PDB file of C-alpha atoms in Angstrom:
ATOM      1  CA  UNK A   1     195.964 122.130  20.482  1.00 46.00           C
ATOM      2  CA  UNK A   2     194.897 125.469  18.968  1.00 46.00           C
ATOM      3  CA  UNK A   3     192.681 127.963  20.803  1.00 45.00           C
ATOM      4  CA  UNK A   4     189.763 127.115  18.475  1.00 47.00           C
ATOM      5  CA  UNK A   5     190.200 123.388  19.159  1.00 44.00           C
ATOM      6  CA  UNK A   6     190.226 124.041  22.912  1.00 42.00           C
ATOM      7  CA  UNK A   7     186.956 125.994  22.645  1.00 46.00           C
ATOM      8  CA  UNK A   8     185.355 123.244  20.576  1.00 48.00           C
ATOM      9  CA  UNK A   9     186.524 120.673  23.121  1.00 44.00           C
ATOM     10  CA  UNK A  10     185.058 122.767  25.964  1.00 45.00           C
ATOM     11  CA  UNK A  11     181.708 123.026  24.163  1.00 50.00           C
ATOM     12  CA  UNK A  12     181.645 119.254  23.585  1.00 47.00           C
ATOM     13  CA  UNK A  13     182.421 118.672  27.244  1.00 52.00           C
ATOM     14  CA  UNK A  14     179.512 120.871  28.307  1.00 53.00           C
ATOM     15  CA  UNK A  15     177.185 119.014  25.953  1.00 56.00           C
ATOM     16  CA  UNK A  16     178.420 115.697  27.369  1.00 54.00           C
ATOM     17  CA  UNK A  17     177.813 116.942  30.919  1.00 51.00           C
ATOM     18  CA  UNK A  18     174.236 117.977  30.029  1.00 57.00           C
ATOM     19  CA  UNK A  19     173.679 114.618  28.357  1.00 56.00           C
ATOM     20  CA  UNK A  20     174.984 112.764  31.418  1.00 53.00           C
ATOM     21  CA  UNK A  21     172.740 114.876  33.642  1.00 54.00           C
ATOM     22  CA  UNK A  22     169.700 114.013  31.520  1.00 52.00           C
ATOM     23  CA  UNK A  23     170.578 110.306  31.630  1.00 46.00           C
ATOM     24  CA  UNK A  24     170.983 110.519  35.404  1.00 47.00           C
ATOM     25  CA  UNK A  25     167.535 112.088  35.763  1.00 53.00           C
ATOM     26  CA  UNK A  26     166.049 109.411  33.519  1.00 50.00           C
ATOM     27  CA  UNK A  27     167.690 106.759  35.664  1.00 50.00           C
ATOM     28  CA  UNK A  28     166.230 108.267  38.832  1.00 53.00           C
ATOM     29  CA  UNK A  29     162.740 108.295  37.314  1.00 54.00           C
ATOM     30  CA  UNK A  30     163.102 104.684  36.193  1.00 52.00           C
ATOM     31  CA  UNK A  31     164.245 103.646  39.669  1.00 50.00           C
ATOM     32  CA  UNK A  32     161.272 105.405  41.255  1.00 55.00           C
ATOM     33  CA  UNK A  33     158.881 103.597  38.922  1.00 52.00           C
ATOM     34  CA  UNK A  34     160.424 100.208  39.681  1.00 47.00           C
ATOM     35  CA  UNK A  35     160.036 100.777  43.406  1.00 48.00           C
ATOM     36  CA  UNK A  36     156.492 102.072  43.072  1.00 50.00           C
ATOM     37  CA  UNK A  37     155.232  99.340  40.783  1.00 48.00           C
ATOM     38  CA  UNK A  38     156.959  96.720  42.876  1.00 45.00           C
ATOM     39  CA  UNK A  39     155.243  97.955  46.025  1.00 47.00           C
ATOM     40  CA  UNK A  40     151.945  98.916  44.408  1.00 47.00           C
ATOM     41  CA  UNK A  41     150.234  95.667  45.237  1.00 41.00           C
ATOM     42  CA  UNK A  42     151.453  95.833  48.836  1.00 43.00           C
ATOM     43  CA  UNK A  43     150.095  99.342  49.280  1.00 45.00           C
ATOM     44  CA  UNK A  44     146.823  98.526  47.560  1.00 44.00           C
ATOM     45  CA  UNK A  45     146.137  95.517  49.756  1.00 41.00           C
ATOM     46  CA  UNK A  46     147.488  96.820  53.065  1.00 41.00           C
ATOM     47  CA  UNK A  47     145.140  97.314  55.972  1.00 36.00           C
ATOM     48  CA  UNK A  48     143.259 100.569  55.497  1.00 47.00           C
ATOM     49  CA  UNK A  49     144.540 100.976  51.927  1.00 76.00           C
ATOM     50  CA  UNK A  50     146.700 103.842  50.723  1.00 85.00           C
ATOM     51  CA  UNK A  51     146.649 106.932  52.909  1.00 89.00           C
ATOM     52  CA  UNK A  52     147.133 110.555  51.876  1.00 92.00           C
ATOM     53  CA  UNK A  53     150.415 110.726  53.775  1.00 93.00           C
ATOM     54  CA  UNK A  54     151.692 107.712  51.817  1.00 92.00           C
ATOM     55  CA  UNK A  55     151.036 109.476  48.523  1.00 93.00           C
ATOM     56  CA  UNK A  56     152.489 112.788  49.719  1.00 94.00           C
ATOM     57  CA  UNK A  57     155.698 111.139  50.907  1.00 92.00           C
ATOM     58  CA  UNK A  58     156.114 109.264  47.622  1.00 91.00           C
ATOM     59  CA  UNK A  59     155.598 112.396  45.507  1.00 93.00           C
ATOM     60  CA  UNK A  60     157.889 114.693  47.487  1.00 91.00           C
ATOM     61  CA  UNK A  61     160.920 113.991  45.296  1.00 85.00           C
ATOM     62  CA  UNK A  62     159.015 113.557  42.065  1.00 85.00           C
ATOM     63  CA  UNK A  63     159.156 117.178  40.900  1.00 83.00           C
ATOM     64  CA  UNK A  64     162.944 117.289  41.102  1.00 81.00           C
ATOM     65  CA  UNK A  65     163.287 114.003  39.209  1.00 82.00           C
ATOM     66  CA  UNK A  66     161.310 115.053  36.131  1.00 84.00           C
ATOM     67  CA  UNK A  67     162.496 118.616  35.545  1.00 87.00           C
ATOM     68  CA  UNK A  68     162.780 119.823  31.956  1.00 89.00           C
ATOM     69  CA  UNK A  69     166.224 120.926  30.741  1.00 91.00           C
ATOM     70  CA  UNK A  70     166.004 123.749  28.202  1.00 92.00           C
ATOM     71  CA  UNK A  71     169.050 124.913  26.230  1.00 95.00           C
ATOM     72  CA  UNK A  72     168.490 128.219  24.462  1.00 95.00           C
ATOM     73  CA  UNK A  73     170.274 130.846  22.400  1.00 94.00           C
ATOM     74  CA  UNK A  74     169.403 134.426  21.619  1.00 96.00           C
ATOM     75  CA  UNK A  75     170.474 137.012  19.064  1.00 96.00           C
ATOM     76  CA  UNK A  76     170.488 140.753  19.833  1.00 95.00           C
ATOM     77  CA  UNK A  77     170.780 143.400  17.119  1.00 95.00           C
ATOM     78  CA  UNK A  78     172.112 146.637  18.571  1.00 93.00           C
ATOM     79  CA  UNK A  79     171.833 149.960  16.737  1.00 92.00           C
ATOM     80  CA  UNK A  80     173.419 153.283  17.661  1.00 89.00           C
ATOM     81  CA  UNK A  81     174.894 151.850  20.828  1.00 89.00           C
ATOM     82  CA  UNK A  82     178.191 153.242  22.072  1.00 88.00           C
ATOM     83  CA  UNK A  83     178.054 151.275  25.300  1.00 92.00           C
ATOM     84  CA  UNK A  84     177.354 147.590  25.846  1.00 95.00           C
ATOM     85  CA  UNK A  85     178.045 146.268  29.361  1.00 96.00           C
ATOM     86  CA  UNK A  86     181.690 147.327  29.272  1.00 95.00           C
ATOM     87  CA  UNK A  87     182.563 145.794  25.903  1.00 95.00           C
ATOM     88  CA  UNK A  88     185.523 147.828  24.687  1.00 90.00           C
ATOM     89  CA  UNK A  89     184.593 147.908  20.977  1.00 92.00           C
ATOM     90  CA  UNK A  90     180.959 148.987  21.323  1.00 91.00           C
ATOM     91  CA  UNK A  91     181.655 152.697  20.874  1.00 88.00           C
ATOM     92  CA  UNK A  92     183.657 152.072  17.702  1.00 90.00           C
ATOM     93  CA  UNK A  93     181.124 149.731  16.079  1.00 89.00           C
ATOM     94  CA  UNK A  94     177.813 151.226  17.336  1.00 86.00           C
ATOM     95  CA  UNK A  95     175.765 148.800  15.184  1.00 92.00           C
ATOM     96  CA  UNK A  96     176.433 145.142  15.908  1.00 95.00           C
ATOM     97  CA  UNK A  97     174.848 141.723  16.432  1.00 96.00           C
ATOM     98  CA  UNK A  98     175.352 139.755  19.656  1.00 97.00           C
ATOM     99  CA  UNK A  99     174.672 136.051  20.204  1.00 97.00           C
ATOM    100  CA  UNK A 100     174.731 134.063  23.444  1.00 98.00           C
ATOM    101  CA  UNK A 101     173.608 130.717  24.867  1.00 97.00           C
ATOM    102  CA  UNK A 102     172.161 129.568  28.158  1.00 97.00           C
ATOM    103  CA  UNK A 103     170.418 126.708  29.923  1.00 97.00           C
ATOM    104  CA  UNK A 104     167.390 126.436  32.222  1.00 96.00           C
ATOM    105  CA  UNK A 105     165.956 123.846  34.567  1.00 94.00           C
ATOM    106  CA  UNK A 106     162.146 124.024  34.657  1.00 94.00           C
ATOM    107  CA  UNK A 107     159.959 122.124  37.080  1.00 92.00           C
ATOM    108  CA  UNK A 108     157.788 122.045  40.173  1.00 92.00           C
ATOM    109  CA  UNK A 109     159.201 121.813  43.688  1.00 90.00           C
ATOM    110  CA  UNK A 110     157.154 119.030  45.276  1.00 92.00           C
ATOM    111  CA  UNK A 111     159.454 118.574  48.280  1.00 91.00           C
ATOM    112  CA  UNK A 112     156.976 120.315  50.578  1.00 92.00           C
ATOM    113  CA  UNK A 113     153.920 118.187  49.750  1.00 94.00           C
ATOM    114  CA  UNK A 114     151.908 117.009  52.767  1.00 95.00           C
ATOM    115  CA  UNK A 115     148.786 114.939  53.296  1.00 94.00           C
ATOM    116  CA  UNK A 116     146.785 118.185  53.188  1.00 96.00           C
ATOM    117  CA  UNK A 117     147.650 118.452  49.485  1.00 96.00           C
ATOM    118  CA  UNK A 118     146.127 115.043  48.747  1.00 95.00           C
ATOM    119  CA  UNK A 119     142.421 114.211  48.585  1.00 94.00           C
ATOM    120  CA  UNK A 120     141.095 110.667  48.179  1.00 94.00           C
ATOM    121  CA  UNK A 121     137.453 110.140  47.220  1.00 92.00           C
ATOM    122  CA  UNK A 122     136.728 106.492  46.487  1.00 88.00           C
ATOM    123  CA  UNK A 123     138.856 105.718  43.408  1.00 90.00           C
ATOM    124  CA  UNK A 124     139.716 109.337  42.597  1.00 93.00           C
ATOM    125  CA  UNK A 125     142.784 111.133  43.912  1.00 95.00           C
ATOM    126  CA  UNK A 126     143.371 114.876  43.646  1.00 96.00           C
ATOM    127  CA  UNK A 127     146.918 116.168  44.081  1.00 97.00           C
ATOM    128  CA  UNK A 128     147.750 119.851  44.524  1.00 96.00           C
ATOM    129  CA  UNK A 129     151.320 120.803  43.588  1.00 95.00           C
ATOM    130  CA  UNK A 130     153.196 124.103  43.146  1.00 93.00           C
ATOM    131  CA  UNK A 131     153.113 125.584  39.653  1.00 92.00           C
ATOM    132  CA  UNK A 132     156.075 124.717  37.452  1.00 92.00           C
ATOM    133  CA  UNK A 133     158.598 127.526  37.211  1.00 92.00           C
ATOM    134  CA  UNK A 134     162.129 128.237  36.094  1.00 94.00           C
ATOM    135  CA  UNK A 135     164.307 126.922  38.896  1.00 93.00           C
ATOM    136  CA  UNK A 136     167.721 127.616  37.340  1.00 94.00           C
ATOM    137  CA  UNK A 137     168.719 129.960  34.529  1.00 97.00           C
ATOM    138  CA  UNK A 138     172.380 130.301  33.604  1.00 97.00           C
ATOM    139  CA  UNK A 139     173.899 132.235  30.703  1.00 98.00           C
ATOM    140  CA  UNK A 140     177.175 130.819  29.408  1.00 97.00           C
ATOM    141  CA  UNK A 141     179.620 133.711  29.671  1.00 97.00           C
ATOM    142  CA  UNK A 142     182.029 132.224  27.119  1.00 96.00           C
ATOM    143  CA  UNK A 143     179.200 131.964  24.552  1.00 97.00           C
ATOM    144  CA  UNK A 144     178.724 135.745  24.253  1.00 97.00           C
ATOM    145  CA  UNK A 145     179.973 136.687  20.796  1.00 97.00           C
ATOM    146  CA  UNK A 146     179.663 139.424  18.183  1.00 96.00           C
ATOM    147  CA  UNK A 147     179.240 138.986  14.448  1.00 95.00           C
ATOM    148  CA  UNK A 148     182.409 140.028  12.654  1.00 93.00           C
ATOM    149  CA  UNK A 149     181.301 141.496   9.324  1.00 89.00           C
ATOM    150  CA  UNK A 150     184.795 141.189   7.851  1.00 88.00           C
ATOM    151  CA  UNK A 151     185.329 137.518   8.736  1.00 88.00           C
ATOM    152  CA  UNK A 152     181.596 136.744   8.405  1.00 91.00           C
ATOM    153  CA  UNK A 153     181.477 134.756  11.651  1.00 93.00           C
ATOM    154  CA  UNK A 154     180.837 135.239  15.351  1.00 95.00           C
ATOM    155  CA  UNK A 155     183.801 135.779  17.671  1.00 95.00           C
ATOM    156  CA  UNK A 156     183.837 135.679  21.452  1.00 96.00           C
ATOM    157  CA  UNK A 157     183.847 138.976  23.366  1.00 95.00           C
ATOM    158  CA  UNK A 158     184.331 139.914  27.002  1.00 95.00           C
ATOM    159  CA  UNK A 159     181.751 141.937  28.931  1.00 96.00           C
ATOM    160  CA  UNK A 160     183.065 143.801  31.958  1.00 96.00           C
ATOM    161  CA  UNK A 161     179.526 143.991  33.370  1.00 97.00           C
ATOM    162  CA  UNK A 162     178.482 140.378  32.818  1.00 97.00           C
ATOM    163  CA  UNK A 163     176.158 140.461  35.859  1.00 97.00           C
ATOM    164  CA  UNK A 164     174.341 143.494  34.463  1.00 97.00           C
ATOM    165  CA  UNK A 165     173.917 141.710  31.134  1.00 98.00           C
ATOM    166  CA  UNK A 166     172.446 138.657  32.891  1.00 98.00           C
ATOM    167  CA  UNK A 167     170.088 140.771  34.997  1.00 97.00           C
ATOM    168  CA  UNK A 168     168.676 142.371  31.848  1.00 97.00           C
ATOM    169  CA  UNK A 169     168.553 139.311  29.596  1.00 97.00           C
ATOM    170  CA  UNK A 170     167.412 136.522  31.916  1.00 97.00           C
ATOM    171  CA  UNK A 171     163.859 137.897  32.331  1.00 97.00           C
ATOM    172  CA  UNK A 172     163.584 138.123  28.531  1.00 96.00           C
ATOM    173  CA  UNK A 173     164.731 134.528  28.053  1.00 96.00           C
ATOM    174  CA  UNK A 174     162.450 133.288  30.833  1.00 96.00           C
ATOM    175  CA  UNK A 175     159.444 134.966  29.242  1.00 95.00           C
ATOM    176  CA  UNK A 176     160.368 133.247  25.981  1.00 94.00           C
ATOM    177  CA  UNK A 177     160.401 129.912  27.805  1.00 94.00           C
ATOM    178  CA  UNK A 178     156.868 130.572  29.066  1.00 93.00           C
ATOM    179  CA  UNK A 179     155.628 131.763  25.662  1.00 95.00           C
ATOM    180  CA  UNK A 180     157.150 128.783  23.836  1.00 93.00           C
ATOM    181  CA  UNK A 181     155.406 126.272  26.110  1.00 93.00           C
ATOM    182  CA  UNK A 182     158.460 124.938  27.962  1.00 93.00           C
ATOM    183  CA  UNK A 183     156.879 125.544  31.365  1.00 92.00           C
ATOM    184  CA  UNK A 184     153.619 123.939  30.234  1.00 92.00           C
ATOM    185  CA  UNK A 185     155.673 120.978  28.984  1.00 92.00           C
ATOM    186  CA  UNK A 186     157.207 120.580  32.446  1.00 92.00           C
ATOM    187  CA  UNK A 187     153.755 120.569  34.060  1.00 93.00           C
ATOM    188  CA  UNK A 188     152.452 118.034  31.552  1.00 93.00           C
ATOM    189  CA  UNK A 189     155.410 115.731  32.169  1.00 92.00           C
ATOM    190  CA  UNK A 190     154.950 115.927  35.940  1.00 93.00           C
ATOM    191  CA  UNK A 191     151.199 115.314  35.574  1.00 94.00           C
ATOM    192  CA  UNK A 192     151.839 112.123  33.625  1.00 93.00           C
ATOM    193  CA  UNK A 193     154.391 110.838  36.142  1.00 92.00           C
ATOM    194  CA  UNK A 194     152.187 111.600  39.153  1.00 93.00           C
ATOM    195  CA  UNK A 195     149.198 109.951  37.475  1.00 94.00           C
ATOM    196  CA  UNK A 196     151.100 106.727  36.757  1.00 91.00           C
ATOM    197  CA  UNK A 197     152.638 106.712  40.223  1.00 91.00           C
ATOM    198  CA  UNK A 198     149.424 107.220  42.183  1.00 92.00           C
ATOM    199  CA  UNK A 199     147.459 104.729  40.083  1.00 91.00           C
ATOM    200  CA  UNK A 200     150.120 102.102  40.719  1.00 88.00           C
ATOM    201  CA  UNK A 201     150.028 102.717  44.463  1.00 87.00           C
ATOM    202  CA  UNK A 202     146.360 102.028  45.003  1.00 82.00           C
ATOM    203  CA  UNK A 203     144.798 100.987  41.705  1.00 80.00           C
ATOM    204  CA  UNK A 204     142.943 104.297  41.515  1.00 89.00           C
ATOM    205  CA  UNK A 205     140.902 104.984  38.387  1.00 91.00           C
ATOM    206  CA  UNK A 206     141.267 108.775  38.227  1.00 94.00           C
ATOM    207  CA  UNK A 207     144.095 111.077  39.284  1.00 95.00           C
ATOM    208  CA  UNK A 208     143.661 114.850  39.070  1.00 96.00           C
ATOM    209  CA  UNK A 209     146.750 117.073  39.303  1.00 96.00           C
ATOM    210  CA  UNK A 210     146.026 120.689  40.157  1.00 95.00           C
ATOM    211  CA  UNK A 211     148.808 123.242  39.853  1.00 94.00           C
ATOM    212  CA  UNK A 212     148.741 126.239  42.151  1.00 90.00           C
ATOM    213  CA  UNK A 213     148.932 129.652  40.548  1.00 80.00           C
ATOM    214  CA  UNK A 214     152.463 130.997  40.196  1.00 66.00           C
TER     215      UNK A 214
END
């Protein structure tokens, strides 16, 4: 197997791992729904009805189950640069184009929800949850490459100061995730799941999800 084939195989494996992770998350969500809908009638008709602590306990693992996975790539055009995080050829080239890839997990941590975060008023339930945020952000070190003007393609490079590169680029990529609506998408997805879950528990008519400020 050639070096190029090994790299392609590694990339496919990473994609397969991400796909398996997404399917696992989907399976968890489906299992939660089956349990909730199966017990909804029992909760709704139990003595005293559904209590705030019942809802809080049910929602504690919900945020982790419906996180949004976001794969991204970025292109940097460097001009008059003789240093680039320890890359040995930067001084010789000075003007070059860098590309890299990364992945994020975006969601709300609902593990700390308590009954104090839940309000029940007749058939309306209000749920307060932490604002969605970027929980994990990882740049793929092997994806960092430079555009070779002679071969007209990107080739992998090695950065001696990979940590410094990540420290500088991660905030940029995270801001892009906010600006592109990925964080809002995570909050919308969680809102929908919480709404369906709570309505099934007690046959409530209205569910309001309020996100705390980040």
